[in-house]
Tab-separated table of C-alpha atoms in Angstrom:
chain	number	residue	atom	x	y	z
A	629	UNK	CA	9.656	33.483	10.980
A	630	UNK	CA	11.063	33.681	14.071
A	631	UNK	CA	12.919	30.962	15.388
A	632	UNK	CA	11.142	31.023	18.910
A	633	UNK	CA	8.152	29.997	16.789
A	634	UNK	CA	10.046	27.036	15.576
A	635	UNK	CA	11.570	25.946	19.124
A	636	UNK	CA	7.783	25.783	20.150
A	637	UNK	CA	7.045	23.828	17.434
A	638	UNK	CA	9.999	21.105	17.051
A	639	UNK	CA	9.213	20.384	20.685
A	640	UNK	CA	6.061	19.669	19.735
A	641	UNK	CA	7.037	17.464	17.062
A	642	UNK	CA	9.633	15.982	18.846
A	643	UNK	CA	6.795	14.903	21.880
A	644	UNK	CA	4.572	13.536	19.100
A	645	UNK	CA	2.156	16.530	18.395
A	646	UNK	CA	2.799	18.089	14.747
A	647	UNK	CA	2.100	21.329	16.091
A	648	UNK	CA	2.240	24.611	13.162
A	649	UNK	CA	5.164	26.621	13.235
A	650	UNK	CA	3.332	29.890	13.345
A	651	UNK	CA	-0.498	30.672	12.750
A	652	UNK	CA	-2.958	31.197	10.249
A	653	UNK	CA	-2.330	34.299	7.723
A	654	UNK	CA	-4.545	35.742	5.464
A	655	UNK	CA	-2.994	35.519	1.889
A	656	UNK	CA	-4.545	36.369	-1.872
A	657	UNK	CA	-6.682	32.924	-2.447
A	658	UNK	CA	-5.454	31.631	-5.936
A	659	UNK	CA	-7.754	28.922	-6.169
A	660	UNK	CA	-10.319	28.104	-8.839
A	661	UNK	CA	-14.054	29.208	-8.469
A	662	UNK	CA	-15.611	26.128	-6.430
A	663	UNK	CA	-18.729	24.115	-7.546
A	664	UNK	CA	-22.204	23.744	-6.123
A	665	UNK	CA	-20.568	20.746	-4.335
A	666	UNK	CA	-17.619	21.987	-2.936
A	667	UNK	CA	-17.333	24.527	-0.450
A	668	UNK	CA	-15.824	28.083	-1.019
A	669	UNK	CA	-12.725	28.347	1.196
A	670	UNK	CA	-12.439	32.190	2.422
A	671	UNK	CA	-8.666	33.304	2.463
A	672	UNK	CA	-7.808	32.689	5.878
A	673	UNK	CA	-9.393	29.155	5.902
A	674	UNK	CA	-7.414	28.479	2.979
A	675	UNK	CA	-4.410	29.361	4.160
A	676	UNK	CA	-5.073	28.277	7.755
A	677	UNK	CA	-5.356	24.872	6.091
A	678	UNK	CA	-1.558	24.915	5.632
A	679	UNK	CA	-0.644	26.953	9.177
A	680	UNK	CA	-2.635	23.615	10.617
A	681	UNK	CA	-0.228	21.216	9.694
A	682	UNK	CA	3.426	21.353	11.320
A	683	UNK	CA	4.611	19.827	7.652
A	684	UNK	CA	2.591	22.129	5.209
A	685	UNK	CA	3.641	24.906	7.158
A	686	UNK	CA	7.333	24.249	7.152
A	687	UNK	CA	7.143	23.429	3.423
A	688	UNK	CA	5.597	26.816	2.912
A	689	UNK	CA	8.540	28.549	4.743
A	690	UNK	CA	10.630	26.759	2.566
A	691	UNK	CA	9.142	27.732	-0.617
A	692	UNK	CA	8.604	31.233	0.640
A	693	UNK	CA	12.404	32.008	0.778
A	694	UNK	CA	14.086	32.180	-2.598
A	695	UNK	CA	17.000	29.968	-3.164
A	696	UNK	CA	18.073	30.131	-6.948
A	697	UNK	CA	21.501	28.120	-7.245
A	698	UNK	CA	23.988	30.799	-5.874
A	699	UNK	CA	21.837	32.604	-3.400
A	700	UNK	CA	21.038	29.651	-1.139
A	701	UNK	CA	22.326	32.012	2.148
A	702	UNK	CA	19.037	32.665	4.033
A	703	UNK	CA	17.132	29.230	3.645
A	704	UNK	CA	20.325	27.524	4.861
A	705	UNK	CA	20.727	29.554	7.711
A	706	UNK	CA	17.074	28.997	8.247
A	707	UNK	CA	17.272	25.353	7.907
A	708	UNK	CA	20.197	25.100	10.132
A	709	UNK	CA	18.455	27.331	12.923
A	710	UNK	CA	15.573	24.641	12.729
A	711	UNK	CA	17.550	21.513	12.753
A	712	UNK	CA	19.512	22.915	15.832
A	713	UNK	CA	16.052	23.511	17.532
A	714	UNK	CA	15.263	20.015	16.581
A	715	UNK	CA	18.217	18.890	18.909
A	716	UNK	CA	20.360	18.130	15.740
A	717	UNK	CA	24.352	18.915	15.631
A	718	UNK	CA	24.239	21.040	12.498
A	719	UNK	CA	27.448	21.754	10.757
A	720	UNK	CA	27.107	24.579	7.991
A	721	UNK	CA	29.635	23.858	5.501
A	722	UNK	CA	30.579	27.222	3.061
A	723	UNK	CA	30.758	26.241	-0.713
A	724	UNK	CA	32.651	28.622	-2.932
A	725	UNK	CA	30.562	31.347	-4.829
A	726	UNK	CA	29.062	30.596	-8.159
A	727	UNK	CA	31.190	32.706	-10.722
A	728	UNK	CA	29.313	35.917	-11.398
A	729	UNK	CA	27.891	35.687	-7.946
A	730	UNK	CA	30.408	36.382	-5.768
A	731	UNK	CA	28.944	39.634	-4.257
A	732	UNK	CA	25.712	37.373	-2.358
A	733	UNK	CA	26.123	36.085	1.342
A	734	UNK	CA	27.980	33.051	1.840
A	735	UNK	CA	26.213	29.570	0.701
A	736	UNK	CA	26.460	26.736	3.039
A	737	UNK	CA	25.572	22.576	3.002
A	738	UNK	CA	24.010	21.947	6.185
A	739	UNK	CA	24.552	18.879	7.639
A	740	UNK	CA	23.055	17.727	10.559
A	741	UNK	CA	23.543	14.181	12.516
A	742	UNK	CA	21.474	12.986	15.387
A	743	UNK	CA	24.770	12.616	17.583
A	744	UNK	CA	27.482	14.530	18.517
A	745	UNK	CA	29.689	14.878	15.321
A	746	UNK	CA	33.004	13.059	15.736
A	747	UNK	CA	35.221	10.870	13.940
A	748	UNK	CA	33.786	7.632	15.708
A	749	UNK	CA	30.831	5.242	15.866
A	750	UNK	CA	28.975	8.242	16.317
A	751	UNK	CA	28.858	8.968	12.702
A	752	UNK	CA	25.565	8.470	10.975
A	753	UNK	CA	24.937	4.975	8.989
A	754	UNK	CA	21.946	6.298	6.999
A	755	UNK	CA	22.070	9.573	5.131
A	756	UNK	CA	19.001	11.228	4.030
A	757	UNK	CA	19.593	14.266	1.656
A	758	UNK	CA	18.576	16.345	-1.200
A	759	UNK	CA	18.915	20.217	-2.459
A	760	UNK	CA	18.326	23.162	-1.442
A	761	UNK	CA	18.649	25.253	-4.416
A	762	UNK	CA	16.402	25.733	-7.151
A	763	UNK	CA	16.249	26.851	-10.891
A	764	UNK	CA	15.029	30.438	-12.195
A	765	UNK	CA	12.927	32.503	-12.030
A	766	UNK	CA	11.780	32.679	-8.405
A	767	UNK	CA	8.105	32.053	-8.259
A	768	UNK	CA	6.031	32.922	-5.250
A	769	UNK	CA	4.261	30.090	-2.611
A	770	UNK	CA	0.630	29.786	-3.550
A	771	UNK	CA	-2.329	27.549	-2.569
A	772	UNK	CA	-5.270	26.727	-4.515
A	773	UNK	CA	-8.413	24.298	-5.045
A	774	UNK	CA	-8.168	21.816	-8.026
A	775	UNK	CA	-10.842	22.695	-10.675
A	776	UNK	CA	-13.894	20.863	-9.770
A	777	UNK	CA	-14.784	17.522	-11.122
A	778	UNK	CA	-18.331	17.449	-10.522
A	779	UNK	CA	-17.433	15.014	-7.389
A	780	UNK	CA	-19.673	15.229	-4.496
A	781	UNK	CA	-17.175	15.652	-1.915
A	782	UNK	CA	-14.079	17.652	-1.892
A	783	UNK	CA	-11.172	16.555	0.121
A	784	UNK	CA	-8.644	19.162	1.198
A	785	UNK	CA	-5.735	16.851	1.011
A	786	UNK	CA	-6.376	17.561	-2.771
A	787	UNK	CA	-5.441	21.441	-2.246
A	788	UNK	CA	-2.309	22.225	-4.864
A	789	UNK	CA	0.087	23.887	-3.596
A	790	UNK	CA	2.590	25.966	-5.860
A	791	UNK	CA	5.958	28.163	-5.967
A	792	UNK	CA	9.297	27.454	-7.422
A	793	UNK	CA	10.847	24.645	-5.445
A	794	UNK	CA	7.499	23.492	-4.172
A	795	UNK	CA	8.478	19.988	-5.711
A	796	UNK	CA	12.112	20.419	-6.612
A	797	UNK	CA	13.209	19.910	-4.029
A	798	UNK	CA	11.500	21.636	-1.020
A	799	UNK	CA	9.021	19.102	-1.082
A	800	UNK	CA	11.763	16.535	-0.383
A	801	UNK	CA	13.398	18.433	2.198
A	802	UNK	CA	10.824	18.944	4.255
A	803	UNK	CA	9.209	15.282	4.280
A	804	UNK	CA	12.973	13.977	4.721
A	805	UNK	CA	12.731	16.551	8.166
A	806	UNK	CA	9.876	15.157	9.226
A	807	UNK	CA	9.932	11.690	8.642
A	808	UNK	CA	13.594	11.619	10.210
A	809	UNK	CA	12.298	13.291	13.402
A	810	UNK	CA	9.855	10.638	13.520
A	811	UNK	CA	11.946	7.555	13.102
A	812	UNK	CA	14.310	9.195	15.536
A	813	UNK	CA	11.709	9.413	18.130
A	814	UNK	CA	11.116	5.989	17.801
A	815	UNK	CA	14.507	4.615	17.571
A	816	UNK	CA	16.686	7.055	19.810
A	817	UNK	CA	19.980	4.973	19.065
A	818	UNK	CA	19.562	5.078	15.578
A	819	UNK	CA	22.383	6.939	13.823
A	820	UNK	CA	21.053	9.199	11.316
A	821	UNK	CA	22.248	12.261	8.908
A	822	UNK	CA	20.693	14.971	7.071
A	823	UNK	CA	22.368	16.275	4.245
A	824	UNK	CA	21.141	19.403	2.440
A	825	UNK	CA	23.376	20.475	-0.313
A	826	UNK	CA	23.670	23.846	-2.250
A	827	UNK	CA	24.554	23.641	-6.083
A	828	UNK	CA	22.320	20.806	-7.223
A	829	UNK	CA	20.927	22.475	-10.600
A	830	UNK	CA	24.107	23.818	-11.606
A	831	UNK	CA	26.285	20.902	-11.750
A	832	UNK	CA	26.238	19.433	-8.139
A	833	UNK	CA	29.277	21.711	-6.780
A	834	UNK	CA	27.682	21.623	-3.230
A	835	UNK	CA	27.729	17.555	-3.432
A	836	UNK	CA	31.222	17.290	-4.479
A	837	UNK	CA	32.765	19.784	-2.088
A	838	UNK	CA	30.877	17.545	0.874
A	839	UNK	CA	31.900	14.306	-0.724
A	840	UNK	CA	35.076	15.411	-0.882
A	841	UNK	CA	35.746	16.906	2.411
A	842	UNK	CA	36.277	14.747	6.049
A	843	UNK	CA	32.804	15.531	6.880
A	844	UNK	CA	31.799	12.581	4.492
A	845	UNK	CA	31.239	9.653	6.339
A	846	UNK	CA	31.746	7.400	3.895
A	847	UNK	CA	33.262	4.900	6.429
A	848	UNK	CA	30.222	4.527	8.358
A	849	UNK	CA	27.485	4.914	5.534
A	850	UNK	CA	25.343	1.657	5.119
A	851	UNK	CA	22.259	3.412	3.217
A	852	UNK	CA	21.790	7.127	1.523
A	853	UNK	CA	18.721	8.167	0.614
A	854	UNK	CA	18.178	10.515	-1.925
A	855	UNK	CA	15.465	12.931	-2.590
A	856	UNK	CA	13.940	14.201	-5.713
A	857	UNK	CA	10.732	14.236	-7.340
A	858	UNK	CA	9.549	10.485	-8.583
A	859	UNK	CA	5.885	10.209	-8.095
A	860	UNK	CA	6.580	8.721	-5.093
A	861	UNK	CA	8.398	5.641	-6.605
A	862	UNK	CA	11.385	4.252	-5.981
A	863	UNK	CA	14.010	4.792	-9.267
A	864	UNK	CA	15.867	1.930	-10.640
A	865	UNK	CA	18.206	4.330	-12.072
A	866	UNK	CA	18.854	7.102	-14.255
A	867	UNK	CA	20.826	7.864	-17.259
A	868	UNK	CA	24.520	9.278	-17.238
A	869	UNK	CA	25.515	12.823	-18.505
A	870	UNK	CA	28.373	13.816	-21.009
A	871	UNK	CA	28.645	17.275	-21.972
A	872	UNK	CA	30.277	19.417	-24.405
A	873	UNK	CA	30.858	22.042	-26.455
A	874	UNK	CA	30.960	22.626	-30.537
A	875	UNK	CA	32.984	25.584	-31.446
A	876	UNK	CA	33.963	26.847	-34.960
A	877	UNK	CA	36.621	29.500	-35.759
A	878	UNK	CA	36.285	31.261	-39.524
A	879	UNK	CA	36.969	34.686	-40.769
A	880	UNK	CA	34.898	37.541	-41.074
A	881	UNK	CA	33.857	39.473	-44.403
A	882	UNK	CA	31.243	41.503	-46.081
A	883	UNK	CA	28.140	39.551	-46.413
A	884	UNK	CA	28.320	40.564	-50.125
A	885	UNK	CA	31.299	39.071	-50.635
A	886	UNK	CA	30.755	36.042	-48.744
A	887	UNK	CA	33.641	34.279	-50.368
A	888	UNK	CA	36.347	36.280	-48.589
A	889	UNK	CA	35.596	35.044	-45.393
A	890	UNK	CA	35.146	31.638	-44.114
A	891	UNK	CA	31.713	31.008	-42.116
A	892	UNK	CA	31.845	29.632	-38.984
A	893	UNK	CA	27.439	29.186	-39.023
A	894	UNK	CA	28.052	27.321	-42.351
A	895	UNK	CA	31.152	24.627	-40.571
A	896	UNK	CA	29.205	24.416	-37.232
A	897	UNK	CA	26.040	23.008	-39.145
A	898	UNK	CA	26.995	19.919	-40.308
A	899	UNK	CA	28.427	18.914	-37.160
A	900	UNK	CA	25.481	19.899	-35.171
A	901	UNK	CA	23.133	18.393	-37.606
A	902	UNK	CA	25.305	14.563	-37.081
A	903	UNK	CA	25.474	14.945	-33.638
A	904	UNK	CA	21.748	15.590	-33.026
A	905	UNK	CA	21.004	12.439	-34.802
A	906	UNK	CA	23.850	10.197	-32.558
A	907	UNK	CA	21.195	9.039	-30.440
A	908	UNK	CA	19.225	7.600	-33.222
A	909	UNK	CA	22.120	6.024	-35.238
A	910	UNK	CA	23.101	2.183	-34.398
A	911	UNK	CA	26.487	1.739	-32.474
A	912	UNK	CA	27.680	-0.344	-35.530
A	913	UNK	CA	27.046	2.723	-37.445
A	914	UNK	CA	28.839	5.324	-35.623
A	915	UNK	CA	26.116	6.484	-33.156
A	916	UNK	CA	25.579	6.506	-29.095
A	917	UNK	CA	24.636	3.197	-27.171
A	918	UNK	CA	20.943	2.638	-26.073
A	919	UNK	CA	20.148	0.161	-23.360
A	920	UNK	CA	17.125	-2.423	-22.372
A	921	UNK	CA	16.625	-0.717	-19.080
A	922	UNK	CA	17.178	3.480	-19.700
A	923	UNK	CA	16.588	3.210	-23.512
A	924	UNK	CA	17.783	5.231	-26.400
A	925	UNK	CA	20.842	7.927	-25.579
A	926	UNK	CA	19.677	11.166	-25.992
A	927	UNK	CA	20.937	14.676	-26.939
A	928	UNK	CA	19.964	18.219	-26.540
A	929	UNK	CA	21.394	21.356	-28.381
A	930	UNK	CA	20.474	23.847	-25.440
A	931	UNK	CA	22.304	26.749	-26.625
A	932	UNK	CA	23.664	28.539	-30.226
A	933	UNK	CA	25.232	31.829	-30.289
A	934	UNK	CA	26.964	32.844	-33.459
A	935	UNK	CA	27.729	36.189	-35.557
A	936	UNK	CA	27.349	39.741	-34.989
A	937	UNK	CA	25.275	41.043	-38.011
A	938	UNK	CA	23.455	40.131	-40.632
A	939	UNK	CA	25.270	41.519	-43.203
A	940	UNK	CA	28.969	40.130	-41.472
A	941	UNK	CA	30.173	36.598	-42.521
A	942	UNK	CA	30.103	34.993	-38.913
A	943	UNK	CA	33.781	34.426	-37.936
A	944	UNK	CA	32.705	32.452	-34.541
A	945	UNK	CA	29.975	30.219	-33.665
A	946	UNK	CA	29.635	27.515	-30.873
A	947	UNK	CA	26.937	25.761	-29.400
A	948	UNK	CA	26.642	23.516	-25.843
A	949	UNK	CA	25.464	20.084	-25.960
A	950	UNK	CA	23.829	17.811	-23.228
A	951	UNK	CA	23.912	14.112	-23.600
A	952	UNK	CA	22.080	11.507	-21.477
A	953	UNK	CA	23.481	8.633	-21.662
A	954	UNK	CA	21.827	5.203	-21.816
A	955	UNK	CA	24.805	2.908	-21.825
A	956	UNK	CA	28.637	2.795	-21.717
A	957	UNK	CA	31.084	5.427	-20.379
A	958	UNK	CA	31.571	9.033	-20.679
A	959	UNK	CA	34.664	8.559	-22.412
A	960	UNK	CA	33.617	6.023	-25.009
A	961	UNK	CA	30.581	8.633	-25.653
A	962	UNK	CA	33.516	11.431	-25.897
A	963	UNK	CA	35.069	9.261	-28.706
A	964	UNK	CA	31.989	8.611	-30.468
A	965	UNK	CA	31.288	12.261	-30.586
A	966	UNK	CA	35.025	13.212	-31.709
A	967	UNK	CA	34.933	11.065	-34.759
A	968	UNK	CA	30.978	11.872	-35.641
A	969	UNK	CA	32.189	15.451	-35.847
A	970	UNK	CA	35.309	15.213	-37.557
A	971	UNK	CA	33.765	13.030	-39.915
A	972	UNK	CA	30.866	15.776	-40.555
A	973	UNK	CA	33.590	18.821	-41.094
A	974	UNK	CA	35.890	17.281	-42.947
A	975	UNK	CA	35.168	19.317	-45.853
A	976	UNK	CA	34.221	23.106	-44.631
A	977	UNK	CA	36.875	25.591	-44.439
A	978	UNK	CA	36.258	26.769	-41.208
A	979	UNK	CA	38.023	25.154	-38.261
A	980	UNK	CA	35.505	23.306	-35.675
A	981	UNK	CA	36.694	21.882	-32.829
A	982	UNK	CA	34.694	19.614	-29.691
A	983	UNK	CA	35.318	21.053	-26.442
A	984	UNK	CA	34.686	18.667	-23.521
A	985	UNK	CA	37.276	20.330	-20.808
A	986	UNK	CA	34.740	22.956	-19.932
A	987	UNK	CA	32.581	20.651	-18.679
A	988	UNK	CA	33.044	19.238	-15.291
A	989	UNK	CA	30.056	17.349	-15.101
A	990	UNK	CA	30.097	13.661	-16.561
A	991	UNK	CA	28.942	9.958	-15.451
A	992	UNK	CA	27.802	6.979	-16.574
A	993	UNK	CA	24.234	5.180	-16.147
A	994	UNK	CA	23.513	5.200	-12.400
A	995	UNK	CA	21.838	1.863	-11.187
A	996	UNK	CA	20.094	2.133	-7.770
A	997	UNK	CA	18.491	0.215	-5.230
A	998	UNK	CA	14.781	-0.777	-5.195
A	999	UNK	CA	14.349	-3.366	-2.823
A	1000	UNK	CA	11.756	-2.199	-0.277
A	1001	UNK	CA	8.470	-3.593	-1.083
A	1002	UNK	CA	5.465	-1.367	-1.220
A	1003	UNK	CA	6.795	1.100	-3.743
A	1004	UNK	CA	6.472	1.574	-7.411
A	1005	UNK	CA	9.909	1.274	-9.810
A	1006	UNK	CA	10.426	3.429	-12.833
A	1007	UNK	CA	13.689	5.002	-14.267
A	1008	UNK	CA	14.248	8.260	-15.226
A	1009	UNK	CA	16.404	10.625	-17.448
A	1010	UNK	CA	16.986	13.384	-15.446
A	1011	UNK	CA	20.352	13.612	-13.463
A	1012	UNK	CA	21.073	14.140	-9.470
A	1013	UNK	CA	23.356	14.311	-6.887
A	1014	UNK	CA	23.867	10.307	-6.902
A	1015	UNK	CA	27.048	10.382	-8.456
A	1016	UNK	CA	28.535	13.260	-7.067
A	1017	UNK	CA	28.600	11.557	-3.431
A	1018	UNK	CA	31.320	9.121	-3.005
A	1019	UNK	CA	30.217	6.102	-1.252
A	1020	UNK	CA	31.971	2.638	-0.289
A	1021	UNK	CA	31.027	-0.572	-2.210
A	1022	UNK	CA	27.563	-2.197	-0.613
A	1023	UNK	CA	25.929	1.058	0.364
A	1024	UNK	CA	22.455	0.894	-0.286
A	1025	UNK	CA	20.961	4.237	-2.691
A	1026	UNK	CA	17.582	5.225	-2.686
A	1027	UNK	CA	16.312	8.201	-5.115
A	1028	UNK	CA	12.378	8.918	-3.826
A	1029	UNK	CA	10.302	11.920	-3.487
A	1030	UNK	CA	7.108	13.438	-4.224
A	1031	UNK	CA	5.780	15.588	-6.774
A	1032	UNK	CA	6.749	15.054	-10.828
A	1033	UNK	CA	9.729	15.973	-12.564
A	1034	UNK	CA	7.761	17.214	-15.449
A	1035	UNK	CA	6.480	20.122	-13.557
A	1036	UNK	CA	9.406	20.725	-11.805
A	1037	UNK	CA	11.181	23.522	-13.275
A	1038	UNK	CA	8.083	24.981	-15.325
A	1039	UNK	CA	5.783	27.791	-14.414
A	1040	UNK	CA	3.206	25.183	-13.279
A	1041	UNK	CA	5.379	23.451	-10.567
A	1042	UNK	CA	2.898	22.172	-8.181
A	1043	UNK	CA	2.132	19.340	-5.988
A	1044	UNK	CA	-0.686	18.442	-3.638
A	1045	UNK	CA	-1.475	18.313	-0.020
A	1046	UNK	CA	-1.722	14.539	-0.210
A	1047	UNK	CA	1.993	13.826	-2.385
A	1048	UNK	CA	3.614	15.903	0.390
A	1049	UNK	CA	2.168	14.108	3.470
A	1050	UNK	CA	2.378	10.620	1.993
A	1051	UNK	CA	6.383	11.097	0.870
A	1052	UNK	CA	6.494	11.278	4.948
A	1053	UNK	CA	5.563	8.114	5.155
A	1054	UNK	CA	7.635	6.861	2.373
A	1055	UNK	CA	10.563	8.254	3.499
A	1056	UNK	CA	10.288	6.944	6.914
A	1057	UNK	CA	9.281	3.121	5.267
A	1058	UNK	CA	12.846	3.797	3.638
A	1059	UNK	CA	14.776	4.707	6.929
A	1060	UNK	CA	12.535	1.761	8.943
A	1061	UNK	CA	14.232	-0.639	6.470
A	1062	UNK	CA	17.534	0.652	6.621
A	1063	UNK	CA	17.851	0.306	10.405
A	1064	UNK	CA	15.851	-2.977	10.238
A	1065	UNK	CA	18.990	-4.283	7.769
A	1066	UNK	CA	21.588	-3.327	9.997
A	1067	UNK	CA	19.975	-4.715	13.459
A	1068	UNK	CA	20.297	-8.360	11.501
A	1069	UNK	CA	23.749	-7.119	10.496
A	1070	UNK	CA	23.089	-6.879	6.820
A	1071	UNK	CA	25.511	-3.808	6.462
A	1072	UNK	CA	28.272	-2.543	3.580
A	1073	UNK	CA	31.634	-3.933	4.141
């Protein structure tokens, strides 16, 4: 989409008119057949509903841009140009390339503020942030009608928008930007910042780079609003994270004479069997802790690799494990895992070790703020960039966004028009509430 179209549309948004950044275009209709009660939309009409709305058209343009982790260049440039057109001061912060993707174009965190960015009181006091990378594979944008349910009337707000990132987290990005523009228009002196980072899906390298840089306005922030799919609820907190590998080293031999070798697979199996049950074992018996708030700690043995052929005793085996920590610290969890593995493999012949170093991502459970009325409150099991952004004590941290995590990484990733529109209202409410606290002098110290 040409930037000139967005310049005109951005001017309309800032004047309070939500114009589309581009005209309707005919696309393949992916909807379900309409019932006798519901209208049957043509291709042009269906996509015209999207193009008639600035929010929906903007979200469409985000989803259409492939931005799998490591390949976020194009969407970053697009966002930077758009936010500059909306009169934000924009900084593109380069983030090192992902290993194995060094050949791709540079990737950037996009940081935008409502006033000139200087080390003074013009730095933002409220930061609204999400991520622009997605998991693979890329799935093209689509729009369809829901399956007819026999009701006499069809509401176009029930249109279903799909595609990779349509929920996680380009729905949050689109809604956050529109909500921030509206809040700025109504509060010209508000010190608002937008931050859209790369790499959240692969350990948070983008947020870590920003957090450790001079761009981090940690001395002036009072509120941070994180965007992730929460089904429009405020999240009271999410589990912590610990990652590790279990590695077994044996010696190869012909499978007809297995006693001549040491099987790494036979050695690693008891270790993995024990690790797999640690979330179900009471702490007093060597298990990982649970909590009333987050429930049990859970583990997932996500990757296992071993051997070279069925007629060779395997000399090497390894497994990659993720722990969703419900209580305690990463250090305490590592001690529990280490003791469990040592106990499980004390009688095996091959060497078995636990590697915690190769996993840089670890943090305890994250408690978040939910002191804004009008929202449901939940906890979630997935990880976010919340622990990767350093803030001073007393800063309010909220986690909120449209869509469901249950479809976020699946082939059926999608949300409704209504969910996206309501997210603008939700984000704006969080921003306005933060501004009201500041006017009352309720700030972080």
